[in-house]
Amino acid sequence: MHAAVVRSFGTPPRYDTFATPADSAPHEILVDVLAAGLHPRVRSAADGSHYTSDGTLPLIPGIDAVGRTQEGELLYFVAPDTALGTMAEHAVVDRRRAITLPAGTDPVAVAAAMNPGMSSWVALRRRVSFKPGGSVLVMGATGNAGQLAVQIAKHLGADRVIGAGRDPRRLDLLKSLGADEVISLDGDGDGDGDEVADRLGRTAADVDVVIDYLWGRPAQQAMPALLKARTDRSKALAWIQIGSMAGQDITLPSYLLRAANLNIMGSGQGSLATAGILAELPSLAEEIASGALTVDPLPMPLDQVEQAWSAPTAPGQRIVLTP
Ligand SMILES: NC(=O)c1ccc[n+]([C@@H]2O[C@H](COP(=O)([O-])OP(=O)(O)OC[C@H]3O[C@@H](n4cnc5c(N)ncnc54)[C@H](OP(=O)(O)O)[C@@H]3O)[C@@H](O)[C@H]2O)c1
């Protein structure tokens, strides 16, 4: 079969031939892959930097996809953590890691939106017991996952959703996706971050939940800013760490954990059982398929995988490879 193949972690995948995998257990089934999203997680697995990477080469990248069985059933599935990913003409699906999609579902929209969408969907439904009427700050709201987090928080009944990010055009667009307010994380130059911290403290001090795709410097500015400006410091603040686009580490002054009711947690592979994540997928797929959540996919044929790896995308746009 044809596939995207990584033979060295230093170079992008190439369109190549690869032995077609075979289903070998009763819960496995071979499918034709229709669409696979090029998510940040796919890139980090393909360059060997993801925390689940075990260094196996060659590998086919791709962590999830939409595929069709011989009988015509449409499936969204999550690939196993092996070297056989989804960016190929065929993939073996573990039915326990798959859900059936309604006939007529747009495979490209689902492949684009499930991974970024599930980050906030699962976090708000499984990591915290988010209640309608609550308020949410999304750090990194201008990316794919962030813009879906804004919509999903609203969809789950948030009274107030604040989006924080750098790109001014995308921040403006967030308002049309449901953000009540936006905060620019830009503007400090080489300064000490006071300007951004002031903005965060003024606008988002009393939120119930922070969904954080950035970590690094923005999180380090935002945590003290929010907690110091909080009307009631004993009111719980759930800080859900989901991505690290701005850095792997922060310095966390110990007083923040004493002087306020700060609960830092993560949401991702490992912090939740796979079964718990999978249980959330049908309802999310339904929202994507119905058009309730706005997504912006950029389909590209699989034979252009090398170009896709370096193709510029507009903020909020997700490349989807179509075999
Ligand atoms: N744990 C999970 O379940 C899960 C699931 C999905 C995604 N994720 C993670 O979530 C993160 C975001 O994913 P995505 O799909 O939204 O990626 P994306 O579409 O590429 O968006 C990334 C966003 O990060 C912003 N950004 C990058 N560096 C920044 C910085 N230094 N300061 C402020 N903003 C910065 C970018 O803003 P600019 O436009 O300003 O550069 C962009 O808006 C990734 O780390 C991904 O691995 C986790």
CSV table of C-alpha atoms and ligand atoms in Angstrom, one decimal:
chain,number,residue,atom,x,y,z
A,1,MET,CA,0.0,0.0,0.0
A,2,HIS,CA,1.0,3.6,-0.2
A,3,ALA,CA,1.7,5.5,3.0
A,4,ALA,CA,3.5,8.4,4.6
A,5,VAL,CA,6.7,6.9,6.0
A,6,VAL,CA,9.2,8.3,8.5
A,7,ARG,CA,12.6,6.6,8.1
A,8,SER,CA,14.6,9.1,10.1
A,9,PHE,CA,13.4,11.4,12.9
A,10,GLY,CA,15.3,14.4,11.4
A,11,THR,CA,13.3,14.4,8.1
A,12,PRO,CA,9.6,14.7,7.3
A,13,PRO,CA,7.6,11.7,6.2
A,14,ARG,CA,7.8,10.7,2.5
A,15,TYR,CA,5.1,9.2,0.3
A,16,ASP,CA,6.3,5.6,-0.1
A,17,THR,CA,5.2,2.0,-0.2
A,18,PHE,CA,4.8,-0.1,2.9
A,19,ALA,CA,3.5,-3.6,3.6
A,20,THR,CA,-0.2,-3.6,4.1
A,21,PRO,CA,-1.0,-4.5,7.7
A,22,ALA,CA,-3.3,-7.4,8.4
A,23,ASP,CA,-6.0,-7.8,11.0
A,24,SER,CA,-5.0,-10.6,13.3
A,25,ALA,CA,-7.5,-10.6,16.2
A,26,PRO,CA,-11.3,-10.8,16.4
A,27,HIS,CA,-11.6,-7.1,17.5
A,28,GLU,CA,-9.4,-6.0,14.6
A,29,ILE,CA,-10.6,-4.9,11.1
A,30,LEU,CA,-8.8,-3.5,8.1
A,31,VAL,CA,-10.2,-0.3,6.7
A,32,ASP,CA,-9.7,2.1,3.8
A,33,VAL,CA,-8.5,5.3,5.4
A,34,LEU,CA,-10.4,8.3,4.1
A,35,ALA,CA,-9.0,11.2,6.1
A,36,ALA,CA,-6.3,11.7,8.8
A,37,GLY,CA,-5.6,15.0,10.5
A,38,LEU,CA,-2.1,16.5,10.8
A,39,HIS,CA,-2.3,17.5,14.5
A,40,PRO,CA,0.6,18.8,16.6
A,41,ARG,CA,0.6,15.4,18.4
A,42,VAL,CA,1.2,13.7,15.0
A,43,ARG,CA,4.2,15.9,14.3
A,44,SER,CA,5.7,15.3,17.7
A,45,ALA,CA,5.3,11.5,17.3
A,46,ALA,CA,6.8,11.7,13.8
A,47,ASP,CA,9.9,13.5,15.0
A,48,GLY,CA,10.3,11.3,18.0
A,49,SER,CA,9.8,14.0,20.6
A,50,HIS,CA,6.4,13.0,22.0
A,51,TYR,CA,6.5,11.5,25.5
A,52,THR,CA,5.0,8.2,24.3
A,53,SER,CA,7.6,7.8,21.5
A,54,ASP,CA,9.8,4.7,21.9
A,55,GLY,CA,12.1,5.4,19.0
A,56,THR,CA,10.8,2.7,16.6
A,57,LEU,CA,11.5,3.3,12.9
A,58,PRO,CA,10.3,3.2,10.2
A,59,LEU,CA,6.9,4.5,11.3
A,60,ILE,CA,3.7,5.6,9.6
A,61,PRO,CA,2.5,8.8,11.3
A,62,GLY,CA,-1.1,9.6,12.2
A,63,ILE,CA,-2.9,9.1,15.5
A,64,ASP,CA,-6.5,9.0,14.4
A,65,ALA,CA,-8.5,8.9,11.2
A,66,VAL,CA,-11.8,8.3,9.5
A,67,GLY,CA,-12.0,5.0,7.6
A,68,ARG,CA,-14.5,2.8,5.8
A,69,THR,CA,-14.9,-0.9,6.2
A,70,GLN,CA,-15.5,-3.4,3.4
A,71,GLU,CA,-19.2,-3.3,4.3
A,72,GLY,CA,-19.3,0.5,4.0
A,73,GLU,CA,-19.4,1.3,7.7
A,74,LEU,CA,-17.8,4.7,8.5
A,75,LEU,CA,-15.6,4.7,11.5
A,76,TYR,CA,-13.6,7.3,13.5
A,77,PHE,CA,-10.7,5.5,15.2
A,78,VAL,CA,-7.8,6.1,17.4
A,79,ALA,CA,-4.6,4.3,16.3
A,80,PRO,CA,-2.7,2.2,18.8
A,81,ASP,CA,0.6,3.6,20.2
A,82,THR,CA,2.7,1.6,17.6
A,83,ALA,CA,4.7,2.5,14.6
A,84,LEU,CA,1.6,1.8,12.4
A,85,GLY,CA,-0.3,5.1,12.2
A,86,THR,CA,-3.2,6.3,10.1
A,87,MET,CA,-1.5,8.2,7.2
A,88,ALA,CA,-1.8,5.3,4.8
A,89,GLU,CA,-4.2,3.8,2.3
A,90,HIS,CA,-5.2,1.2,4.9
A,91,ALA,CA,-5.0,0.8,8.6
A,92,VAL,CA,-6.0,-1.9,11.1
A,93,VAL,CA,-8.6,-0.7,13.5
A,94,ASP,CA,-9.1,-1.9,17.0
A,95,ARG,CA,-12.9,-1.8,17.2
A,96,ARG,CA,-12.5,-1.0,20.9
A,97,ARG,CA,-10.9,2.2,19.9
A,98,ALA,CA,-13.4,3.1,17.2
A,99,ILE,CA,-16.9,4.6,16.9
A,100,THR,CA,-19.4,4.3,14.1
A,101,LEU,CA,-20.2,7.6,12.3
A,102,PRO,CA,-23.6,8.2,10.8
A,103,ALA,CA,-23.7,7.6,7.0
A,104,GLY,CA,-23.2,10.9,5.2
A,105,THR,CA,-20.8,12.3,7.8
A,106,ASP,CA,-18.0,14.4,6.3
A,107,PRO,CA,-14.8,12.4,6.9
A,108,VAL,CA,-12.6,15.5,6.5
A,109,ALA,CA,-14.4,17.6,9.1
A,110,VAL,CA,-14.4,14.8,11.6
A,111,ALA,CA,-10.7,14.0,11.0
A,112,ALA,CA,-9.9,17.7,11.4
A,113,ALA,CA,-11.9,18.4,14.6
A,114,MET,CA,-12.0,15.3,16.8
A,115,ASN,CA,-8.4,15.5,18.2
A,116,PRO,CA,-8.4,19.3,18.9
A,117,GLY,CA,-12.1,19.1,20.0
A,118,MET,CA,-11.7,16.2,22.4
A,119,SER,CA,-9.1,18.0,24.4
A,120,SER,CA,-11.6,20.5,25.9
A,121,TRP,CA,-14.6,18.2,25.5
A,122,VAL,CA,-13.0,15.5,27.7
A,123,ALA,CA,-11.4,18.0,30.1
A,124,LEU,CA,-14.6,19.8,30.8
A,125,ARG,CA,-16.7,16.6,31.1
A,126,ARG,CA,-14.2,14.2,32.7
A,127,ARG,CA,-11.4,16.1,34.5
A,128,VAL,CA,-13.7,18.6,36.2
A,129,SER,CA,-17.4,18.6,36.9
A,130,PHE,CA,-18.1,21.7,34.9
A,131,LYS,CA,-21.5,23.1,35.6
A,132,PRO,CA,-23.6,25.3,33.2
A,133,GLY,CA,-23.2,28.9,34.3
A,134,GLY,CA,-19.5,28.5,35.0
A,135,SER,CA,-16.8,30.7,33.4
A,136,VAL,CA,-13.8,29.6,31.4
A,137,LEU,CA,-10.5,31.1,30.3
A,138,VAL,CA,-8.9,29.5,27.2
A,139,MET,CA,-5.1,30.1,27.0
A,140,GLY,CA,-4.1,29.6,23.4
A,141,ALA,CA,-7.6,30.2,22.1
A,142,THR,CA,-6.4,31.1,18.6
A,143,GLY,CA,-5.3,27.6,17.6
A,144,ASN,CA,-7.5,24.7,16.4
A,145,ALA,CA,-8.0,23.2,19.9
A,146,GLY,CA,-8.4,26.7,21.5
A,147,GLN,CA,-11.1,27.9,19.1
A,148,LEU,CA,-13.0,24.6,19.6
A,149,ALA,CA,-12.6,25.0,23.4
A,150,VAL,CA,-14.3,28.4,23.2
A,151,GLN,CA,-17.2,26.8,21.3
A,152,ILE,CA,-17.4,23.7,23.4
A,153,ALA,CA,-17.3,25.6,26.7
A,154,LYS,CA,-20.3,27.7,25.4
A,155,HIS,CA,-22.0,24.6,24.1
A,156,LEU,CA,-21.7,23.0,27.6
A,157,GLY,CA,-23.4,25.9,29.2
A,158,ALA,CA,-20.6,28.3,30.2
A,159,ASP,CA,-21.9,31.7,31.0
A,160,ARG,CA,-18.7,33.5,30.2
A,161,VAL,CA,-15.8,32.4,28.0
A,162,ILE,CA,-12.7,34.4,27.6
A,163,GLY,CA,-10.2,33.6,24.8
A,164,ALA,CA,-6.5,34.6,25.2
A,165,GLY,CA,-4.0,34.4,22.4
A,166,ARG,CA,-1.5,36.3,20.2
A,167,ASP,CA,-3.0,36.6,16.7
A,168,PRO,CA,-5.2,39.7,16.6
A,169,ARG,CA,-7.2,38.6,13.6
A,170,ARG,CA,-8.0,35.3,15.2
A,171,LEU,CA,-8.9,36.9,18.5
A,172,ASP,CA,-11.4,39.0,16.6
A,173,LEU,CA,-12.9,35.9,15.0
A,174,LEU,CA,-13.3,34.2,18.4
A,175,LYS,CA,-16.1,36.6,19.2
A,176,SER,CA,-18.1,35.3,16.3
A,177,LEU,CA,-17.5,31.7,17.7
A,178,GLY,CA,-18.9,32.6,21.1
A,179,ALA,CA,-16.1,34.2,23.1
A,180,ASP,CA,-17.5,36.9,25.4
A,181,GLU,CA,-14.2,38.6,25.7
A,182,VAL,CA,-10.7,38.2,24.3
A,183,ILE,CA,-7.3,39.0,25.8
A,184,SER,CA,-4.2,39.7,23.8
A,185,LEU,CA,-1.1,37.9,25.1
A,186,ASP,CA,1.0,40.1,22.8
A,187,GLY,CA,2.5,43.4,23.6
A,188,ASP,CA,5.3,42.9,26.2
A,189,GLY,CA,8.1,43.0,23.7
A,190,ASP,CA,11.1,42.1,25.8
A,191,GLY,CA,9.5,43.5,28.9
A,192,ASP,CA,8.7,41.7,32.2
A,193,GLY,CA,5.2,40.7,31.2
A,194,ASP,CA,3.3,43.2,33.4
A,195,GLU,CA,1.2,44.5,30.6
A,196,VAL,CA,-0.2,41.0,29.8
A,197,ALA,CA,-0.5,40.1,33.4
A,198,ASP,CA,-2.6,43.3,34.1
A,199,ARG,CA,-4.9,42.4,31.2
A,200,LEU,CA,-5.4,38.9,32.4
A,201,GLY,CA,-6.0,40.0,36.0
A,202,ARG,CA,-8.5,42.7,35.0
A,203,THR,CA,-10.5,40.4,32.7
A,204,ALA,CA,-10.3,36.8,33.9
A,205,ALA,CA,-9.6,36.9,37.7
A,206,ASP,CA,-12.8,35.2,38.7
A,207,VAL,CA,-13.0,32.3,36.2
A,208,ASP,CA,-13.8,28.8,37.4
A,209,VAL,CA,-11.7,26.9,34.9
A,210,VAL,CA,-8.6,27.6,32.8
A,211,ILE,CA,-8.0,25.4,29.7
A,212,ASP,CA,-4.3,25.9,29.0
A,213,TYR,CA,-2.8,24.9,25.6
A,214,LEU,CA,0.3,27.0,26.1
A,215,TRP,CA,2.1,26.5,29.5
A,216,GLY,CA,5.5,28.2,29.5
A,217,ARG,CA,5.7,32.0,29.9
A,218,PRO,CA,2.0,32.8,29.4
A,219,ALA,CA,1.0,30.4,32.1
A,220,GLN,CA,3.6,31.7,34.4
A,221,GLN,CA,2.3,35.2,33.9
A,222,ALA,CA,-1.3,34.3,34.1
A,223,MET,CA,-1.3,32.2,37.3
A,224,PRO,CA,-0.2,34.9,39.7
A,225,ALA,CA,-2.1,37.5,37.8
A,226,LEU,CA,-5.4,35.7,38.1
A,227,LEU,CA,-5.0,34.5,41.7
A,228,LYS,CA,-3.9,37.9,43.1
A,229,ALA,CA,-6.8,39.6,41.4
A,230,ARG,CA,-9.4,37.1,42.5
A,231,THR,CA,-12.4,38.5,44.4
A,232,ASP,CA,-12.6,35.3,46.6
A,233,ARG,CA,-9.3,33.5,46.7
A,234,SER,CA,-10.9,30.5,48.3
A,235,LYS,CA,-13.1,29.9,45.3
A,236,ALA,CA,-11.7,26.9,43.4
A,237,LEU,CA,-9.8,27.6,40.2
A,238,ALA,CA,-9.2,24.4,38.1
A,239,TRP,CA,-6.2,24.9,35.9
A,240,ILE,CA,-6.3,22.2,33.2
A,241,GLN,CA,-3.0,21.7,31.4
A,242,ILE,CA,-3.5,20.4,27.9
A,243,GLY,CA,-0.7,21.6,25.6
A,244,SER,CA,2.7,23.2,25.8
A,245,MET,CA,2.9,25.3,22.7
A,246,ALA,CA,4.8,28.1,24.6
A,247,GLY,CA,7.1,25.9,26.7
A,248,GLN,CA,7.5,22.6,28.6
A,249,ASP,CA,8.2,24.1,32.0
A,250,ILE,CA,7.1,26.9,34.3
A,251,THR,CA,8.4,28.1,37.7
A,252,LEU,CA,5.6,27.9,40.2
A,253,PRO,CA,6.0,30.0,43.4
A,254,SER,CA,4.8,27.9,46.3
A,255,TYR,CA,2.7,30.7,47.8
A,256,LEU,CA,0.3,30.4,44.9
A,257,LEU,CA,-0.8,27.0,46.2
A,258,ARG,CA,-1.3,28.3,49.7
A,259,ALA,CA,-2.8,31.7,49.0
A,260,ALA,CA,-5.6,30.5,46.7
A,261,ASN,CA,-7.6,27.5,45.9
A,262,LEU,CA,-5.6,26.5,42.9
A,263,ASN,CA,-6.0,23.0,41.5
A,264,ILE,CA,-3.6,22.2,38.7
A,265,MET,CA,-4.3,19.1,36.7
A,266,GLY,CA,-3.7,17.8,33.2
A,267,SER,CA,-5.9,16.2,30.6
A,268,GLY,CA,-4.5,13.8,28.0
A,269,GLN,CA,-3.3,10.3,27.4
A,270,GLY,CA,-2.6,8.8,30.7
A,271,SER,CA,-4.5,11.1,33.0
A,272,LEU,CA,-7.7,9.4,31.8
A,273,ALA,CA,-8.3,5.8,30.9
A,274,THR,CA,-8.7,5.2,27.2
A,275,ALA,CA,-12.1,3.8,27.9
A,276,GLY,CA,-13.1,7.1,29.5
A,277,ILE,CA,-11.9,9.1,26.5
A,278,LEU,CA,-13.6,6.8,24.0
A,279,ALA,CA,-16.9,7.1,25.9
A,280,GLU,CA,-16.9,10.8,25.2
A,281,LEU,CA,-16.3,10.5,21.4
A,282,PRO,CA,-19.7,9.6,20.0
A,283,SER,CA,-21.3,12.8,21.5
A,284,LEU,CA,-18.5,15.0,20.2
A,285,ALA,CA,-18.6,13.4,16.8
A,286,GLU,CA,-22.3,14.1,16.7
A,287,GLU,CA,-21.7,17.8,17.4
A,288,ILE,CA,-19.0,18.0,14.7
A,289,ALA,CA,-21.1,16.1,12.1
A,290,SER,CA,-24.2,18.3,12.8
A,291,GLY,CA,-22.1,21.4,12.1
A,292,ALA,CA,-22.7,22.7,15.7
A,293,LEU,CA,-18.9,23.2,16.0
A,294,THR,CA,-17.1,25.3,13.4
A,295,VAL,CA,-14.0,23.7,11.9
A,296,ASP,CA,-11.7,24.8,9.1
A,297,PRO,CA,-10.0,21.8,7.4
A,298,LEU,CA,-7.5,22.0,4.6
A,299,PRO,CA,-7.6,18.7,2.7
A,300,MET,CA,-4.4,17.6,0.9
A,301,PRO,CA,-3.8,14.3,-1.0
A,302,LEU,CA,-1.6,11.8,0.9
A,303,ASP,CA,0.9,11.8,-2.0
A,304,GLN,CA,1.7,15.4,-1.0
A,305,VAL,CA,2.6,14.5,2.6
A,306,GLU,CA,6.0,16.0,2.3
A,307,GLN,CA,4.7,19.4,1.2
A,308,ALA,CA,1.9,19.1,3.8
A,309,TRP,CA,4.4,18.9,6.6
A,310,SER,CA,5.8,22.4,5.8
A,311,ALA,CA,2.7,23.9,4.2
A,312,PRO,CA,1.7,27.2,5.8
A,313,THR,CA,-1.8,27.2,7.3
A,314,ALA,CA,-3.9,30.0,8.4
A,315,PRO,CA,-4.4,30.1,12.2
A,316,GLY,CA,-7.1,27.8,13.2
A,317,GLN,CA,-6.8,25.7,10.0
A,318,ARG,CA,-6.1,22.0,10.1
A,319,ILE,CA,-4.4,20.0,7.3
A,320,VAL,CA,-6.2,16.7,6.6
A,321,LEU,CA,-4.5,14.1,4.4
A,322,THR,CA,-6.7,12.1,2.1
A,323,PRO,CA,-5.3,8.8,0.8
B,1,LIG,N1,-4.0,16.6,25.8
B,1,LIG,C1,-4.8,16.5,24.8
B,1,LIG,O1,-5.8,15.8,24.9
B,1,LIG,C2,-4.6,17.3,23.6
B,1,LIG,C3,-5.5,17.1,22.4
B,1,LIG,C4,-5.3,18.0,21.4
B,1,LIG,C5,-4.3,18.9,21.4
B,1,LIG,N2,-3.4,19.0,22.4
B,1,LIG,C6,-2.3,19.9,22.5
B,1,LIG,O2,-2.8,21.3,22.5
B,1,LIG,C7,-1.9,22.2,21.9
B,1,LIG,C8,-2.6,23.0,20.8
B,1,LIG,O3,-3.1,22.1,19.8
B,1,LIG,P1,-3.8,22.8,18.5
B,1,LIG,O4,-4.3,21.6,17.7
B,1,LIG,O5,-4.7,23.9,18.9
B,1,LIG,O6,-2.5,23.4,17.8
B,1,LIG,P2,-2.5,24.6,16.7
B,1,LIG,O7,-3.7,24.6,15.9
B,1,LIG,O8,-1.2,24.5,16.0
B,1,LIG,O9,-2.5,25.9,17.6
B,1,LIG,C9,-1.4,26.3,18.4
B,1,LIG,C10,-1.7,27.6,19.0
B,1,LIG,O10,-0.7,27.9,19.9
B,1,LIG,C11,-0.3,29.3,19.8
B,1,LIG,N3,1.0,29.5,20.3
B,1,LIG,C12,2.2,28.9,20.0
B,1,LIG,N4,3.2,29.4,20.7
B,1,LIG,C13,2.7,30.3,21.4
B,1,LIG,C14,3.3,31.2,22.4
B,1,LIG,N5,4.6,31.2,22.6
B,1,LIG,N6,2.5,32.1,23.0
B,1,LIG,C15,1.1,32.1,22.8
B,1,LIG,N7,0.5,31.3,21.9
B,1,LIG,C16,1.3,30.4,21.2
B,1,LIG,C17,-0.5,29.6,18.4
B,1,LIG,O11,-0.7,31.0,18.3
B,1,LIG,P3,-0.1,31.9,17.2
B,1,LIG,O12,-1.0,31.8,16.0
B,1,LIG,O13,0.0,33.2,17.8
B,1,LIG,O14,1.3,31.3,16.9
B,1,LIG,C18,-1.7,28.8,18.0
B,1,LIG,O15,-2.9,29.5,18.2
B,1,LIG,C19,-0.8,21.3,21.3
B,1,LIG,O16,0.3,21.3,22.3
B,1,LIG,C20,-1.4,19.9,21.2
B,1,LIG,O17,-0.5,18.9,21.3
B,1,LIG,C21,-3.6,18.2,23.5
